[in-house]
CSV table of C-alpha atoms in Angstrom, one decimal:
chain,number,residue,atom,x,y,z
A,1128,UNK,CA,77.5,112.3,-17.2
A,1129,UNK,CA,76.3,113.2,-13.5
A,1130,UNK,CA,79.7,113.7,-11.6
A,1131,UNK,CA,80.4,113.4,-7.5
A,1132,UNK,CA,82.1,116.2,-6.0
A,1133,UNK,CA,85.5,114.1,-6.1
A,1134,UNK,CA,84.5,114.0,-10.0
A,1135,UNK,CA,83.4,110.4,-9.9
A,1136,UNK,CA,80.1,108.6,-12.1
A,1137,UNK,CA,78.3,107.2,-9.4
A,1138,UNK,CA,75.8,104.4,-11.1
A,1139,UNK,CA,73.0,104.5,-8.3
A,1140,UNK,CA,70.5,106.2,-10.1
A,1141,UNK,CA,68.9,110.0,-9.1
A,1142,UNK,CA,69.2,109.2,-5.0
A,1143,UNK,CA,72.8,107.9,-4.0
A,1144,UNK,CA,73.6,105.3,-1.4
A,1145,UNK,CA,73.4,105.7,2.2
A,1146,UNK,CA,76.9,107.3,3.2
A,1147,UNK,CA,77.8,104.1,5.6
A,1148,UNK,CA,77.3,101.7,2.3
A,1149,UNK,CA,80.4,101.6,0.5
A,1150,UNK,CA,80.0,100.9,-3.1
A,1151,UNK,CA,80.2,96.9,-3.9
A,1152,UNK,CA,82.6,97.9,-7.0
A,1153,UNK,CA,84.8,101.6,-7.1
A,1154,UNK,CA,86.9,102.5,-10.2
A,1155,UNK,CA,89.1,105.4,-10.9
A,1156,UNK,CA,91.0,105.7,-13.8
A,1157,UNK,CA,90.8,102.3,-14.8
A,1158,UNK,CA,92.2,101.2,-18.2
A,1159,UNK,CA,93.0,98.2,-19.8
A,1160,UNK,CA,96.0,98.5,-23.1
A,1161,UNK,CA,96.2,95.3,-25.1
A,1162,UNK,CA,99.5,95.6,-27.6
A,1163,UNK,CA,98.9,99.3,-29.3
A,1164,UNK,CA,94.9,99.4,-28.5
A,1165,UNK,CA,93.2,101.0,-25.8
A,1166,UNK,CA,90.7,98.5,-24.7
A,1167,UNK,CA,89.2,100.4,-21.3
A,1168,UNK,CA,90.1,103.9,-21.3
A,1169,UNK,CA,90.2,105.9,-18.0
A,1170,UNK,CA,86.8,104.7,-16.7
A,1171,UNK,CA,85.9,106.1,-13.5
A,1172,UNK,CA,82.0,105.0,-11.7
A,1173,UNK,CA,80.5,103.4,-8.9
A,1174,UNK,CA,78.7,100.4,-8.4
A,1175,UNK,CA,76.2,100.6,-5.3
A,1176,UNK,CA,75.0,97.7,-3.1
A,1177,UNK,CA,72.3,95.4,-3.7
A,1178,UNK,CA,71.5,96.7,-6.8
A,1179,UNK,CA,71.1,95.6,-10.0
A,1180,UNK,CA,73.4,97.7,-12.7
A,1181,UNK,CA,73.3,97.0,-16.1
A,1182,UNK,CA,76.4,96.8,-18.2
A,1183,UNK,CA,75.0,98.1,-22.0
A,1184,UNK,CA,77.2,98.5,-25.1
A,1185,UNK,CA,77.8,97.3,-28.4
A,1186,UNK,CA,80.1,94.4,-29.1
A,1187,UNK,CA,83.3,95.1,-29.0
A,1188,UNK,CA,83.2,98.4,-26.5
A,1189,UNK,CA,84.9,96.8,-23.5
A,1190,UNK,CA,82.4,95.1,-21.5
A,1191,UNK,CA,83.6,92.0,-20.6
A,1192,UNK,CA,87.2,93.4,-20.4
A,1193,UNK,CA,85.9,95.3,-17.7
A,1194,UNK,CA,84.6,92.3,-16.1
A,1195,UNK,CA,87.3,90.5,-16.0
A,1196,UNK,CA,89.2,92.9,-14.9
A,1197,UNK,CA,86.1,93.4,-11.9
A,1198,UNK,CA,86.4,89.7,-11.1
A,1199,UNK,CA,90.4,89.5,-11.1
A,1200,UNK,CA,91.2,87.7,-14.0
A,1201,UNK,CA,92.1,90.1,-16.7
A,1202,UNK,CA,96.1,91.2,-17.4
A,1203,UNK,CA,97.5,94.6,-17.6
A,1204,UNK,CA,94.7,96.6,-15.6
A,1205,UNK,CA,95.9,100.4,-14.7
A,1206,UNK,CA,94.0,102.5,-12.5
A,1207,UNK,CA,92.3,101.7,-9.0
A,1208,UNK,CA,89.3,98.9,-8.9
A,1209,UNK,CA,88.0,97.7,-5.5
A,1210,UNK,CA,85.6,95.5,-4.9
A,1211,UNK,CA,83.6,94.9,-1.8
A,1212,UNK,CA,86.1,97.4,-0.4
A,1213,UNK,CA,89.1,95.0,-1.6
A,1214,UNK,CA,91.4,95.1,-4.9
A,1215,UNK,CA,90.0,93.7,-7.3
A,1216,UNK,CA,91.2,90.1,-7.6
A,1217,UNK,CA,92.3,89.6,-4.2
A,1218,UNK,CA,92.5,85.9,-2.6
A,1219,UNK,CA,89.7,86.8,-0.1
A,1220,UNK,CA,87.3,87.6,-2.9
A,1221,UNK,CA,87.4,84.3,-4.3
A,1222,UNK,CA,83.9,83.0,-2.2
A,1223,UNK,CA,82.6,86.5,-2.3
A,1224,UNK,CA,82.0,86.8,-6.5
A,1225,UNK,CA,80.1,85.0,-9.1
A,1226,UNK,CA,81.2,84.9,-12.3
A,1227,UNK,CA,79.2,83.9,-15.5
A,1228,UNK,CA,81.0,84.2,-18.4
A,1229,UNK,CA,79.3,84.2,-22.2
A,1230,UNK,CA,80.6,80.4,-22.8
A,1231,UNK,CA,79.2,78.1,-20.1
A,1232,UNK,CA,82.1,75.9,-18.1
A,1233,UNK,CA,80.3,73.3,-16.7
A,1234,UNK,CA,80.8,69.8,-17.4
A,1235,UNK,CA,78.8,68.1,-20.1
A,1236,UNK,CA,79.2,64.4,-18.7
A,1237,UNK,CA,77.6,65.2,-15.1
A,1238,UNK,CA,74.6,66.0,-14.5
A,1239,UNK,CA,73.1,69.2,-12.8
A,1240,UNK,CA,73.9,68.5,-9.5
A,1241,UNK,CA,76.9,66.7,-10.2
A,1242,UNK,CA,78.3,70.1,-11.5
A,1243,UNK,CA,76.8,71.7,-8.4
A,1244,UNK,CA,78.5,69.4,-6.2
A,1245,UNK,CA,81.9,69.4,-7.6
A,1246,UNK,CA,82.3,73.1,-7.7
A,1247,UNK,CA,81.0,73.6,-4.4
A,1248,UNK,CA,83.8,71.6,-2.9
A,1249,UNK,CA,86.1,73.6,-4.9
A,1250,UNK,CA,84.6,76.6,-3.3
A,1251,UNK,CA,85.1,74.8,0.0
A,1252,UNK,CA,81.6,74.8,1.4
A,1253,UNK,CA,81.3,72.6,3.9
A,1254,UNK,CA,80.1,68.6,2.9
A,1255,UNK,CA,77.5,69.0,5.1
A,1256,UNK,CA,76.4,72.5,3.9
A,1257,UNK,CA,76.1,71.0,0.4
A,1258,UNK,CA,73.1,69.4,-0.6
A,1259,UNK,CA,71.3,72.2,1.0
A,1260,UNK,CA,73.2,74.6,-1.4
A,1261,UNK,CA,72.9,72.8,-4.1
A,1262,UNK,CA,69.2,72.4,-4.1
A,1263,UNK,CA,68.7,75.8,-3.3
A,1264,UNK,CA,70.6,77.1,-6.3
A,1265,UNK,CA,69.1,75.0,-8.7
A,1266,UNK,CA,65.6,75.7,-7.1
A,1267,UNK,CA,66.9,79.5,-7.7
A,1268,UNK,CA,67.2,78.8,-11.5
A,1269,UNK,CA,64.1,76.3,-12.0
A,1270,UNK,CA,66.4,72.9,-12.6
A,1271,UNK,CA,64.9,70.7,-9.5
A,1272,UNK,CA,63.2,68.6,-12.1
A,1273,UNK,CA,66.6,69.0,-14.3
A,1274,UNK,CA,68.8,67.9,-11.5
A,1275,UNK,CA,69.5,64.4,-12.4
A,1276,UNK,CA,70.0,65.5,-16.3
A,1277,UNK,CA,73.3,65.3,-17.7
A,1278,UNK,CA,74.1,68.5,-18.4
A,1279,UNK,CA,75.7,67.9,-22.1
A,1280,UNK,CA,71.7,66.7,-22.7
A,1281,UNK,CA,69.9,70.1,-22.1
A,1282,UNK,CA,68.7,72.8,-24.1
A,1283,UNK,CA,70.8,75.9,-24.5
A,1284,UNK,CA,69.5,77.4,-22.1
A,1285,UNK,CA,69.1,75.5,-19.1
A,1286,UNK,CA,72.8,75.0,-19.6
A,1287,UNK,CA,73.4,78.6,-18.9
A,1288,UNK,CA,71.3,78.1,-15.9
A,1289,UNK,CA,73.3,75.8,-14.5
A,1290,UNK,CA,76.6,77.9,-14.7
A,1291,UNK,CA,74.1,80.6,-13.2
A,1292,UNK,CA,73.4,78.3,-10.6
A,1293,UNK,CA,77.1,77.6,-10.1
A,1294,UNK,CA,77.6,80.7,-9.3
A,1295,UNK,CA,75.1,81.3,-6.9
A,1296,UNK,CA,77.0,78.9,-4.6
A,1297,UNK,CA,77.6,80.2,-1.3
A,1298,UNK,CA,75.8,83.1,-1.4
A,1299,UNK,CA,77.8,85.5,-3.5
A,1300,UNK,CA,78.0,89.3,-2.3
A,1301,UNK,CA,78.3,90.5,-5.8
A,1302,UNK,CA,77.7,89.0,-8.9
A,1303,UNK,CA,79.0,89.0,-12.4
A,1304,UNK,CA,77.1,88.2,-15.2
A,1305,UNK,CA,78.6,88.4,-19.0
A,1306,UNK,CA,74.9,88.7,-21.0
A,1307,UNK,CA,73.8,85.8,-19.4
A,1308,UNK,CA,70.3,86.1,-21.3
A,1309,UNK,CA,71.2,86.3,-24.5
A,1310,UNK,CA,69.5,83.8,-27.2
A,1311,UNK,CA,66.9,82.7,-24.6
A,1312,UNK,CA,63.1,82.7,-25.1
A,1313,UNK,CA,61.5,85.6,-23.5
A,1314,UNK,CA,59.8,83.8,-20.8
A,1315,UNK,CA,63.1,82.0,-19.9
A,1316,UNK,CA,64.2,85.6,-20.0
A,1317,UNK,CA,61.6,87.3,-18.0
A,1318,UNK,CA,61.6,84.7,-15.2
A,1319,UNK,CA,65.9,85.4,-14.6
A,1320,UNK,CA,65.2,89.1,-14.4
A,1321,UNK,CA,62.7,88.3,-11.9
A,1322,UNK,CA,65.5,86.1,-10.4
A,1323,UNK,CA,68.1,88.8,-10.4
A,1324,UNK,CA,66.0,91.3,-8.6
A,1325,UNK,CA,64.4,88.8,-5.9
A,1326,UNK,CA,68.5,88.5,-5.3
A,1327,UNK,CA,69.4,92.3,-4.9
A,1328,UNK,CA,66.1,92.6,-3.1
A,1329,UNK,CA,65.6,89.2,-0.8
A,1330,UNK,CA,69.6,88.7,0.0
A,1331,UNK,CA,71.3,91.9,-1.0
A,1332,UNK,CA,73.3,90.5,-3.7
A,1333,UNK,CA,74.8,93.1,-6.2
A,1334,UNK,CA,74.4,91.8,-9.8
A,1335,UNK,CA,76.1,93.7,-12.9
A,1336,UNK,CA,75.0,92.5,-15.9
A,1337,UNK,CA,76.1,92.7,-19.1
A,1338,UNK,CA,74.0,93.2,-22.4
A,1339,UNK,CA,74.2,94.3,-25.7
A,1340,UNK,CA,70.6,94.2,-26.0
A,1341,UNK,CA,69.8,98.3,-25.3
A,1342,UNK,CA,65.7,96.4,-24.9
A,1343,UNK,CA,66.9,95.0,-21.0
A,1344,UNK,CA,68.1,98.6,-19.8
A,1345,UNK,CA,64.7,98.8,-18.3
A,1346,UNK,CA,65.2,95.9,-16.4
A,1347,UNK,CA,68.1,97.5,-14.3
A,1348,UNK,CA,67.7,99.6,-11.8
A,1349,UNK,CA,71.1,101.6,-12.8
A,1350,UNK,CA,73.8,101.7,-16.2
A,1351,UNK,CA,76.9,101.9,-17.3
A,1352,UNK,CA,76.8,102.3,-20.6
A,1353,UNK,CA,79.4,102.4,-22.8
A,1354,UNK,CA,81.1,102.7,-26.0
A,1355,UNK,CA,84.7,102.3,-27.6
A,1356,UNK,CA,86.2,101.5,-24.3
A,1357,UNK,CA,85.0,104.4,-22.7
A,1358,UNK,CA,82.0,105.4,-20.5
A,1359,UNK,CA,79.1,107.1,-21.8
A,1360,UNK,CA,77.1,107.8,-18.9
A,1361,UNK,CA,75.7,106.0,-15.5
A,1362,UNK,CA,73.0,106.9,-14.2
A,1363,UNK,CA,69.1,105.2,-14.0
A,1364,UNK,CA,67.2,104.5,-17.2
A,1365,UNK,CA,64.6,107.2,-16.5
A,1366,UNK,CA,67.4,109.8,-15.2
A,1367,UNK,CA,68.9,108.8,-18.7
A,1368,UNK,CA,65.7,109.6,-20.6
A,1369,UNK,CA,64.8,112.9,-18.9
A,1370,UNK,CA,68.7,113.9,-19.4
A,1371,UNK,CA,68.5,113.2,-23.4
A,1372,UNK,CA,65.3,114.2,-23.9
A,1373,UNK,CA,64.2,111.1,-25.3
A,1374,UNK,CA,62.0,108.0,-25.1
A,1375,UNK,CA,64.3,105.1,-24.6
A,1376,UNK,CA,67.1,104.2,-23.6
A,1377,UNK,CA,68.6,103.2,-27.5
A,1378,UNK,CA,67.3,106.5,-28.4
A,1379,UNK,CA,69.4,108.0,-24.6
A,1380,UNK,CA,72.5,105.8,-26.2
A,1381,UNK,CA,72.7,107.3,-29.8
A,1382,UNK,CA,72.0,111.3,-28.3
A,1383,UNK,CA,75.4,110.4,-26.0
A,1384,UNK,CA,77.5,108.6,-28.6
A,1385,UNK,CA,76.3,111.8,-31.0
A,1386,UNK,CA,77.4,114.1,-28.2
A,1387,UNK,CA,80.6,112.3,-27.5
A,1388,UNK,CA,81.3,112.4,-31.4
A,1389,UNK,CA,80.7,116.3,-31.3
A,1390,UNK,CA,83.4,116.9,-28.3
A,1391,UNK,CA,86.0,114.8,-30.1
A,1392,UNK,CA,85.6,117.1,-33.4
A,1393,UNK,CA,86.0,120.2,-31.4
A,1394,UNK,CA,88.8,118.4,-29.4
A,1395,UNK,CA,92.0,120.4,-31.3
């Protein structure tokens, strides 16, 4: 694990962020307890800006824990976690983060846009700012020819698009995404990396994205990954590589979960 001088992970890959762009998510000592198990334990990394960090782990290890905790919505969080230089969770984040989670929550009975629509008025944009938004996020996900579908009537995956598309409403400064390709074809898949990147590239949106998938590393430009509730490593998928002396990034995981077993036998 690469470590700043104030003993941070810093997920930005081999060169680190410009010093006057804070990181879009900090955490130091973060952890998570739910009844007698540790569910995040003591996870400290950075997030950088405009970037597109992948969240990799096996069920089960924390991931979307640590989202929710990321997007203000998870109980019992110790430990600092800003985001976009605020705590995580604050009222004034509310416009500024997309969330995805793994279970779609849009509407069935309402088509596309209707869904579009109704939760951009919750988000308070502007009536007359609307359509425009609208049509642009579902131009962002490919739905235009969807738009008057009731939602309840498409496939699996064009459902996920639309909460995608929900949550690119307003122009998000970071957003969250709980394995949002999972079970989708690999062309559907393909074209929302694309998507992702065209974001962090075009508009400066940070994305972290969640997988348990170790095949989509290479689609990130940064990790995190993790096991057990605790942090492996973060660092770039070719940093990873070179570090492990090995060819991917499944290969990367297993040296550092074998490493991490080693420390804890020697650990009286």
């Amino acid at each position: 694990m690469n470590n700043s001088p104030a003993g941070r992970t810093t997920a930005t890959g081999s060169s680190p962020p410009p010093a006057a762009q804070a990181p879009a998510v900090r955490a130091a000592g973060l952890s998570v307890v739910r009844g007698s198990r540790t569910v995040i334990d003591d996870l400290s990394f950075d997030v950088a800006p405009a970037t597109v960090t992948g969240l990799l782990g096996p069920s089960g290890c924390g991931k979307s824990t640590l989202m929710r905790a990321i997007v203000g919505t998870q109980a019992k969080v110790d430990g600092t976690l800003e985001v976009l230089g605020r705590p995580a969770g604050s009222k004034s984040l509310r416009a500024r983060v997309g969330y995805v989670t793994q279970n779609p929550s849009v509407y069935g009975d309402l088509t596309a846009r209707q869904n579009l629509d109704y939760y951009a008025a919750v988000l308070g944009i502007p009536r007359r700012e609307r359509a425009g938004q609208v049509t642009r996020a579902l131009g962002d996900v490919d739905l235009l020819s969807h738009a008057e579908s009731l939602t309840g009537n498409l496939s699996g995956g064009q459902h996920s698009r639309v909460s995608l598309a929900v949550a690119l409403l307003g122009s998000p400064e970071l957003l969250v995404l709980d394995e949002p390709t999972v079970g989708l074809d690999p062309v559907l898949r393909r074209d929302l990396w694309n998507l992702f990147h065209r974001l962090a590239a075009e508009r400066g949106t940070t994305l972290l994205i969640s997988s348990h998938v170790m095949d989509e590393a290479d689609r990130c430009q940064n990790l995190l990954l993790m096991r057990a509730g605790r942090l492996l490593a973060a660092d770039s998928p070719d940093a990873l590589r070179a570090r492990t002396h090995t060819g991917s990034i499944e290969d990367a995981f297993l040296h550092l979960v074998d490493a991490a077993r080693e420390a804890e036998r020697a650990t009286p």
